Tab-separated table of C-alpha atoms in Angstrom:
chain	number	residue	atom	x	y	z
A	670	UNK	CA	-47.368	18.381	-17.455
A	671	UNK	CA	-44.798	16.670	-19.680
A	672	UNK	CA	-42.006	18.479	-21.456
A	673	UNK	CA	-41.445	17.894	-25.150
A	674	UNK	CA	-39.698	14.704	-26.215
A	675	UNK	CA	-36.517	16.728	-26.696
A	676	UNK	CA	-36.337	16.822	-22.913
A	677	UNK	CA	-37.020	13.114	-22.437
A	678	UNK	CA	-39.493	12.148	-19.757
A	679	UNK	CA	-38.740	14.959	-17.306
A	680	UNK	CA	-41.815	16.293	-15.513
A	681	UNK	CA	-42.632	19.716	-14.183
A	682	UNK	CA	-40.831	20.411	-10.915
A	683	UNK	CA	-40.029	23.283	-8.628
A	684	UNK	CA	-36.403	22.102	-8.758
A	685	UNK	CA	-35.597	22.854	-12.407
A	686	UNK	CA	-32.266	24.399	-13.313
A	687	UNK	CA	-30.834	25.029	-16.767
A	688	UNK	CA	-27.118	25.515	-17.406
A	689	UNK	CA	-27.129	27.569	-20.590
A	690	UNK	CA	-24.554	28.092	-23.294
A	691	UNK	CA	-21.663	26.026	-21.960
A	692	UNK	CA	-19.533	23.328	-23.549
A	693	UNK	CA	-20.920	20.123	-22.075
A	694	UNK	CA	-18.791	17.007	-21.676
A	695	UNK	CA	-20.610	13.991	-23.124
A	696	UNK	CA	-19.445	10.452	-23.983
A	697	UNK	CA	-18.863	11.760	-27.514
A	698	UNK	CA	-16.778	14.705	-26.337
A	699	UNK	CA	-17.479	18.395	-25.687
A	700	UNK	CA	-20.533	19.908	-27.340
A	701	UNK	CA	-22.128	23.336	-27.051
A	702	UNK	CA	-25.554	22.775	-25.540
A	703	UNK	CA	-27.939	23.718	-22.776
A	704	UNK	CA	-28.237	21.278	-19.887
A	705	UNK	CA	-31.444	20.739	-17.934
A	706	UNK	CA	-31.348	19.476	-14.350
A	707	UNK	CA	-34.548	18.267	-12.669
A	708	UNK	CA	-34.585	17.350	-8.978
A	709	UNK	CA	-30.802	17.144	-8.924
A	710	UNK	CA	-30.506	14.857	-11.950
A	711	UNK	CA	-29.626	15.536	-15.571
A	712	UNK	CA	-32.923	15.512	-17.474
A	713	UNK	CA	-31.659	16.337	-20.953
A	714	UNK	CA	-28.927	17.908	-23.059
A	715	UNK	CA	-30.036	20.266	-25.819
A	716	UNK	CA	-33.427	21.524	-26.904
A	717	UNK	CA	-35.679	24.376	-25.823
A	718	UNK	CA	-35.509	25.350	-22.163
A	719	UNK	CA	-38.661	25.134	-20.027
A	720	UNK	CA	-39.899	28.592	-19.116
A	721	UNK	CA	-39.968	27.844	-15.392
A	722	UNK	CA	-36.344	26.687	-15.136
A	723	UNK	CA	-33.851	28.772	-13.209
A	724	UNK	CA	-31.065	29.658	-15.639
A	725	UNK	CA	-27.346	29.604	-14.902
A	726	UNK	CA	-25.382	31.280	-17.730
A	727	UNK	CA	-22.297	29.254	-18.727
A	728	UNK	CA	-21.147	30.894	-21.942
A	729	UNK	CA	-17.411	30.391	-22.429
A	730	UNK	CA	-17.243	27.767	-19.705
A	731	UNK	CA	-16.919	24.008	-19.500
A	732	UNK	CA	-19.771	21.998	-17.977
A	733	UNK	CA	-18.187	18.898	-16.444
A	734	UNK	CA	-19.393	16.119	-14.132
A	735	UNK	CA	-18.511	16.384	-10.481
A	736	UNK	CA	-15.489	14.396	-9.351
A	737	UNK	CA	-15.885	11.396	-7.062
A	738	UNK	CA	-12.759	11.326	-4.889
A	739	UNK	CA	-12.372	7.948	-3.215
A	740	UNK	CA	-9.327	8.819	-1.109
A	741	UNK	CA	-8.471	12.235	0.270
A	742	UNK	CA	-6.859	13.180	3.561
A	743	UNK	CA	-5.943	16.809	2.923
A	744	UNK	CA	-8.529	17.715	5.561
A	745	UNK	CA	-5.853	16.782	8.111
A	746	UNK	CA	-3.987	19.940	7.102
A	747	UNK	CA	-7.040	22.007	7.954
A	748	UNK	CA	-7.330	20.285	11.333
A	749	UNK	CA	-3.584	20.489	12.067
A	750	UNK	CA	-1.875	22.953	9.704
A	751	UNK	CA	1.302	22.740	11.783
A	752	UNK	CA	2.440	19.918	14.083
A	753	UNK	CA	0.659	20.221	17.401
A	754	UNK	CA	-1.481	23.161	16.215
A	755	UNK	CA	-5.112	22.067	16.213
A	756	UNK	CA	-8.123	24.010	14.951
A	757	UNK	CA	-11.781	23.401	15.836
A	758	UNK	CA	-13.175	20.614	13.675
A	759	UNK	CA	-16.240	22.612	12.630
A	760	UNK	CA	-14.015	25.317	11.122
A	761	UNK	CA	-11.542	22.883	9.582
A	762	UNK	CA	-14.130	20.631	7.962
A	763	UNK	CA	-16.249	23.513	6.673
A	764	UNK	CA	-13.137	24.913	5.004
A	765	UNK	CA	-12.371	21.459	3.606
A	766	UNK	CA	-15.865	21.339	2.084
A	767	UNK	CA	-15.315	24.691	0.379
A	768	UNK	CA	-12.008	23.492	-1.051
A	769	UNK	CA	-13.636	20.320	-2.348
A	770	UNK	CA	-16.365	22.007	-4.354
A	771	UNK	CA	-14.032	24.782	-5.535
A	772	UNK	CA	-11.927	22.045	-7.126
A	773	UNK	CA	-14.825	20.173	-8.709
A	774	UNK	CA	-15.075	17.388	-6.113
A	775	UNK	CA	-18.735	16.756	-5.361
A	776	UNK	CA	-18.425	13.367	-3.621
A	777	UNK	CA	-15.538	12.984	-1.192
A	778	UNK	CA	-14.556	9.845	0.693
A	779	UNK	CA	-12.498	11.266	3.542
A	780	UNK	CA	-9.535	9.072	4.425
A	781	UNK	CA	-9.958	9.020	8.210
A	782	UNK	CA	-7.064	7.079	9.702
A	783	UNK	CA	-7.539	4.744	12.642
A	784	UNK	CA	-4.050	4.085	13.940
A	785	UNK	CA	-2.337	2.910	17.100
A	786	UNK	CA	-0.663	6.320	17.249
A	787	UNK	CA	-1.980	8.946	19.650
A	788	UNK	CA	-2.879	12.384	18.366
A	789	UNK	CA	-4.377	13.275	14.991
A	790	UNK	CA	-4.707	9.670	13.752
A	791	UNK	CA	-5.849	8.071	16.987
A	792	UNK	CA	-9.235	6.327	17.309
A	793	UNK	CA	-10.394	9.164	19.574
A	794	UNK	CA	-9.521	11.760	16.945
A	795	UNK	CA	-11.147	9.691	14.192
A	796	UNK	CA	-14.369	9.440	16.200
A	797	UNK	CA	-14.407	13.198	16.704
A	798	UNK	CA	-13.863	13.849	12.981
A	799	UNK	CA	-16.657	11.499	11.923
A	800	UNK	CA	-19.020	12.969	14.518
A	801	UNK	CA	-18.222	16.490	13.311
A	802	UNK	CA	-18.853	15.508	9.670
A	803	UNK	CA	-22.209	14.024	10.658
A	804	UNK	CA	-23.195	17.152	12.571
A	805	UNK	CA	-22.134	19.458	9.737
A	806	UNK	CA	-23.691	17.370	6.950
A	807	UNK	CA	-26.835	19.531	6.445
A	808	UNK	CA	-24.615	22.600	5.871
A	809	UNK	CA	-21.990	21.042	3.614
A	810	UNK	CA	-22.061	21.340	-0.178
A	811	UNK	CA	-20.201	18.168	-1.137
A	812	UNK	CA	-21.439	14.658	-0.441
A	813	UNK	CA	-19.018	13.870	2.383
A	814	UNK	CA	-18.486	10.139	2.972
A	815	UNK	CA	-16.179	7.915	4.970
A	816	UNK	CA	-13.069	6.058	3.844
A	817	UNK	CA	-11.798	4.108	6.852
A	818	UNK	CA	-8.011	3.849	6.702
A	819	UNK	CA	-7.467	1.102	9.250
A	820	UNK	CA	-3.869	0.552	10.276
A	821	UNK	CA	-3.862	-3.205	10.621
A	822	UNK	CA	-1.797	-3.074	13.828
A	823	UNK	CA	-4.444	-0.874	15.502
A	824	UNK	CA	-6.062	-3.855	17.193
A	825	UNK	CA	-7.862	-1.751	19.791
A	826	UNK	CA	-9.728	0.041	16.993
A	827	UNK	CA	-11.359	-3.093	15.579
A	828	UNK	CA	-14.680	-2.665	17.384
A	829	UNK	CA	-14.923	0.917	16.180
A	830	UNK	CA	-14.200	-0.103	12.588
A	831	UNK	CA	-16.772	-2.875	12.736
A	832	UNK	CA	-19.378	-0.468	14.057
A	833	UNK	CA	-18.712	2.026	11.262
A	834	UNK	CA	-19.157	-0.665	8.621
A	835	UNK	CA	-22.923	-0.518	9.261
A	836	UNK	CA	-23.109	3.186	8.338
A	837	UNK	CA	-25.209	4.195	5.348
A	838	UNK	CA	-24.163	5.013	2.782
A	839	UNK	CA	-21.611	2.250	3.258
A	840	UNK	CA	-18.027	3.382	3.847
A	841	UNK	CA	-14.854	2.242	2.149
A	842	UNK	CA	-12.517	0.130	4.283
A	843	UNK	CA	-8.826	0.151	3.354
A	844	UNK	CA	-6.259	-2.142	4.920
A	845	UNK	CA	-3.150	-0.075	5.673
A	846	UNK	CA	0.106	-1.438	7.048
A	847	UNK	CA	2.704	1.257	7.566
A	848	UNK	CA	3.971	-0.448	10.707
A	849	UNK	CA	5.865	-3.285	9.023
A	850	UNK	CA	7.768	-0.890	6.784
A	851	UNK	CA	8.558	1.323	9.750
A	852	UNK	CA	9.849	-1.561	11.860
A	853	UNK	CA	11.840	-2.998	8.955
A	854	UNK	CA	13.838	0.223	8.720
A	855	UNK	CA	11.858	1.741	5.898
A	856	UNK	CA	11.382	5.051	7.719
A	857	UNK	CA	14.129	7.641	7.933
A	858	UNK	CA	14.990	9.458	11.129
A	859	UNK	CA	13.291	12.532	9.701
A	860	UNK	CA	10.067	10.607	9.087
A	861	UNK	CA	10.184	9.135	12.570
A	862	UNK	CA	10.587	12.603	14.063
A	863	UNK	CA	7.658	13.873	11.991
A	864	UNK	CA	5.429	10.973	13.061
A	865	UNK	CA	6.305	11.492	16.714
A	866	UNK	CA	5.553	15.188	16.419
A	867	UNK	CA	2.187	14.478	14.786
A	868	UNK	CA	1.392	12.026	17.577
A	869	UNK	CA	2.294	14.621	20.203
A	870	UNK	CA	4.912	12.519	21.983
A	871	UNK	CA	8.695	12.408	22.127
A	872	UNK	CA	10.746	10.310	19.714
A	873	UNK	CA	11.761	8.004	22.577
A	874	UNK	CA	8.115	7.491	23.556
A	875	UNK	CA	7.200	6.913	19.939
A	876	UNK	CA	9.923	4.291	19.521
A	877	UNK	CA	8.796	2.473	22.657
A	878	UNK	CA	5.202	2.512	21.408
A	879	UNK	CA	6.298	1.090	18.042
A	880	UNK	CA	8.069	-1.744	19.816
A	881	UNK	CA	4.999	-2.554	21.903
A	882	UNK	CA	2.759	-2.569	18.843
A	883	UNK	CA	5.204	-4.705	16.863
A	884	UNK	CA	5.234	-7.286	19.654
A	885	UNK	CA	1.600	-8.102	18.827
A	886	UNK	CA	2.228	-8.714	15.120
A	887	UNK	CA	1.095	-12.349	15.296
A	888	UNK	CA	-2.434	-11.113	16.049
A	889	UNK	CA	-2.669	-8.990	12.920
A	890	UNK	CA	-3.513	-11.622	10.242
A	891	UNK	CA	-6.493	-12.850	12.241
A	892	UNK	CA	-7.688	-9.283	12.789
A	893	UNK	CA	-7.517	-8.583	9.052
A	894	UNK	CA	-9.529	-11.707	8.260
A	895	UNK	CA	-12.162	-10.807	10.866
A	896	UNK	CA	-12.713	-7.265	9.574
A	897	UNK	CA	-12.619	-8.393	5.947
A	898	UNK	CA	-15.484	-10.778	6.658
A	899	UNK	CA	-17.391	-8.083	8.562
A	900	UNK	CA	-16.931	-5.660	5.671
A	901	UNK	CA	-18.136	-8.194	3.118
A	902	UNK	CA	-21.223	-8.913	5.190
A	903	UNK	CA	-21.927	-5.180	5.549
A	904	UNK	CA	-21.573	-4.551	1.817
A	905	UNK	CA	-18.620	-2.179	2.254
A	906	UNK	CA	-16.046	-1.738	-0.495
A	907	UNK	CA	-12.646	-3.169	0.473
A	908	UNK	CA	-9.304	-1.733	-0.648
A	909	UNK	CA	-5.760	-2.893	0.042
A	910	UNK	CA	-3.254	-0.072	0.427
A	911	UNK	CA	0.431	-0.006	-0.596
A	912	UNK	CA	0.603	-3.590	-1.828
A	913	UNK	CA	4.194	-4.582	-2.491
A	914	UNK	CA	3.880	-7.580	-4.818
A	915	UNK	CA	1.514	-9.670	-6.971
A	916	UNK	CA	1.501	-12.236	-4.145
A	917	UNK	CA	0.222	-9.592	-1.727
A	918	UNK	CA	-2.418	-8.590	-4.287
A	919	UNK	CA	-3.523	-12.211	-4.509
A	920	UNK	CA	-3.724	-12.451	-0.708
A	921	UNK	CA	-6.005	-9.435	-0.339
A	922	UNK	CA	-8.059	-10.436	-3.372
A	923	UNK	CA	-8.923	-13.653	-1.551
A	924	UNK	CA	-10.169	-11.547	1.369
A	925	UNK	CA	-12.496	-9.549	-0.887
A	926	UNK	CA	-10.330	-6.470	-1.524
A	927	UNK	CA	-10.610	-6.316	-5.303
A	928	UNK	CA	-9.105	-2.856	-5.674
A	929	UNK	CA	-5.412	-2.120	-5.229
A	930	UNK	CA	-4.855	1.321	-3.745
A	931	UNK	CA	-1.420	2.804	-4.431
A	932	UNK	CA	0.305	-0.413	-5.555
A	933	UNK	CA	4.010	0.057	-4.961
A	934	UNK	CA	5.279	-1.725	-8.058
A	935	UNK	CA	4.360	-1.991	-11.714
A	936	UNK	CA	4.074	-5.779	-11.413
A	937	UNK	CA	1.518	-5.415	-8.624
A	938	UNK	CA	-0.596	-3.000	-10.653
A	939	UNK	CA	-0.338	-5.280	-13.678
A	940	UNK	CA	-1.451	-8.273	-11.602
A	941	UNK	CA	-4.553	-6.362	-10.507
A	942	UNK	CA	-5.410	-5.225	-14.019
A	943	UNK	CA	-4.917	-8.744	-15.390
A	944	UNK	CA	-7.806	-9.775	-13.124
A	945	UNK	CA	-9.960	-6.838	-14.252
A	946	UNK	CA	-9.510	-5.042	-10.919
A	947	UNK	CA	-9.252	-1.316	-10.335
A	948	UNK	CA	-5.983	0.325	-9.345
A	949	UNK	CA	-5.842	3.671	-7.569
A	950	UNK	CA	-2.951	6.119	-7.823
A	951	UNK	CA	-2.567	9.703	-6.696
A	952	UNK	CA	-3.600	12.599	-8.898
A	953	UNK	CA	-0.766	14.704	-7.359
A	954	UNK	CA	1.596	12.133	-8.858
A	955	UNK	CA	0.331	13.091	-12.342
A	956	UNK	CA	0.371	16.833	-11.705
A	957	UNK	CA	3.922	16.819	-10.300
A	958	UNK	CA	5.264	14.453	-12.942
A	959	UNK	CA	6.008	11.569	-10.589
A	960	UNK	CA	5.632	10.157	-7.104
A	961	UNK	CA	7.014	12.359	-4.334
A	962	UNK	CA	8.376	9.215	-2.633
A	963	UNK	CA	9.766	7.535	-5.736
A	964	UNK	CA	7.020	4.978	-6.247
A	965	UNK	CA	5.030	4.041	-9.362
A	966	UNK	CA	4.752	6.928	-11.849
A	967	UNK	CA	1.035	7.550	-12.405
A	968	UNK	CA	1.010	9.148	-15.852
A	969	UNK	CA	2.721	6.241	-17.680
A	970	UNK	CA	0.581	3.872	-15.620
A	971	UNK	CA	-2.575	5.578	-16.923
A	972	UNK	CA	-1.252	5.417	-20.501
A	973	UNK	CA	-0.523	1.694	-20.123
A	974	UNK	CA	-3.906	0.936	-18.592
A	975	UNK	CA	-2.347	0.113	-15.226
A	976	UNK	CA	-4.203	2.880	-13.363
A	977	UNK	CA	-7.981	3.222	-13.544
A	978	UNK	CA	-8.684	5.693	-10.714
A	979	UNK	CA	-6.943	8.889	-9.614
A	980	UNK	CA	-7.526	10.159	-6.074
A	981	UNK	CA	-6.769	13.546	-4.535
A	982	UNK	CA	-4.657	11.839	-1.855
A	983	UNK	CA	-3.169	14.850	-0.042
A	984	UNK	CA	-4.072	17.708	-2.454
A	985	UNK	CA	-7.646	18.566	-3.466
A	986	UNK	CA	-6.823	20.572	-6.637
A	987	UNK	CA	-4.984	17.592	-8.141
A	988	UNK	CA	-7.776	15.453	-9.716
A	989	UNK	CA	-9.066	18.219	-11.985
A	990	UNK	CA	-5.573	19.398	-12.880
A	991	UNK	CA	-4.480	15.803	-13.542
A	992	UNK	CA	-7.394	15.183	-15.909
A	993	UNK	CA	-6.455	18.201	-18.020
A	994	UNK	CA	-2.771	17.284	-18.042
A	995	UNK	CA	-3.569	13.753	-19.200
A	996	UNK	CA	-5.859	15.146	-21.911
A	997	UNK	CA	-3.264	17.657	-23.132
A	998	UNK	CA	-0.556	15.038	-23.298
A	999	UNK	CA	-2.715	12.354	-24.896
A	1000	UNK	CA	-2.661	9.930	-21.979
């Protein structure tokens, strides 16, 4: 049977749910209305409720769309809450899923790092995390997807990255280069000690590994070009991470990465926006009132139109809290 025209073209279904009495966010703003969901999709806003719909009372509450988080790696703190202290992936990722939905995130692209470092961000660890997410998928509440954070000096991980590009739904591939900054003296002794501890090796071993990786730097540009082409052919979304200048933005744009993720300077973000491209900054940046490492301030960037996407980054409560802060302060 057909519902009345008030409910559009929705048809009778065993999967009808009505959210009743809440303040629903629409393109025109918040309105008090009932919301009908049929087979997991919004069927209508307002009107008489079908008698066979399950009803969820929402009086005094906001009814908001789920958040799509394109970059979040806070799951690492569930896997390794303290350096060298690992928990079973099934427990850690199930807890991550609960935190996601509790904070309004219904689609999460997990930033799984493929690095040349051993330990938590090694290719072996990344494979285990992805396999655990796949195995847990039927039990998880959020739509858990893959954001491949490929450290461009992790040359041994290229085959793994290329294989993952064929996954469906397609993953995000982000080009990350933290190695150049590290080798150019951009890391403090404290950061180096932290990275070595996360990798599970001594600082001396970590330094020697950095030197060995850096010695292969001439191979990196070709590797980036190869995986960029593979990603384009697979239909994966490409991001460039921590771009330092408009020239770097132009370079990655030519490779097909038309989104700048965490641009390090205002000029870089402006160069992306001038081309109609998206720019991603961290929602924690908004909530805390600035970058924790002194980079581009997200709230003014949003106000100026230089930031189009906020990601949870390292803190799942941040996107929802950031949205309300921006609304309160007129950004």
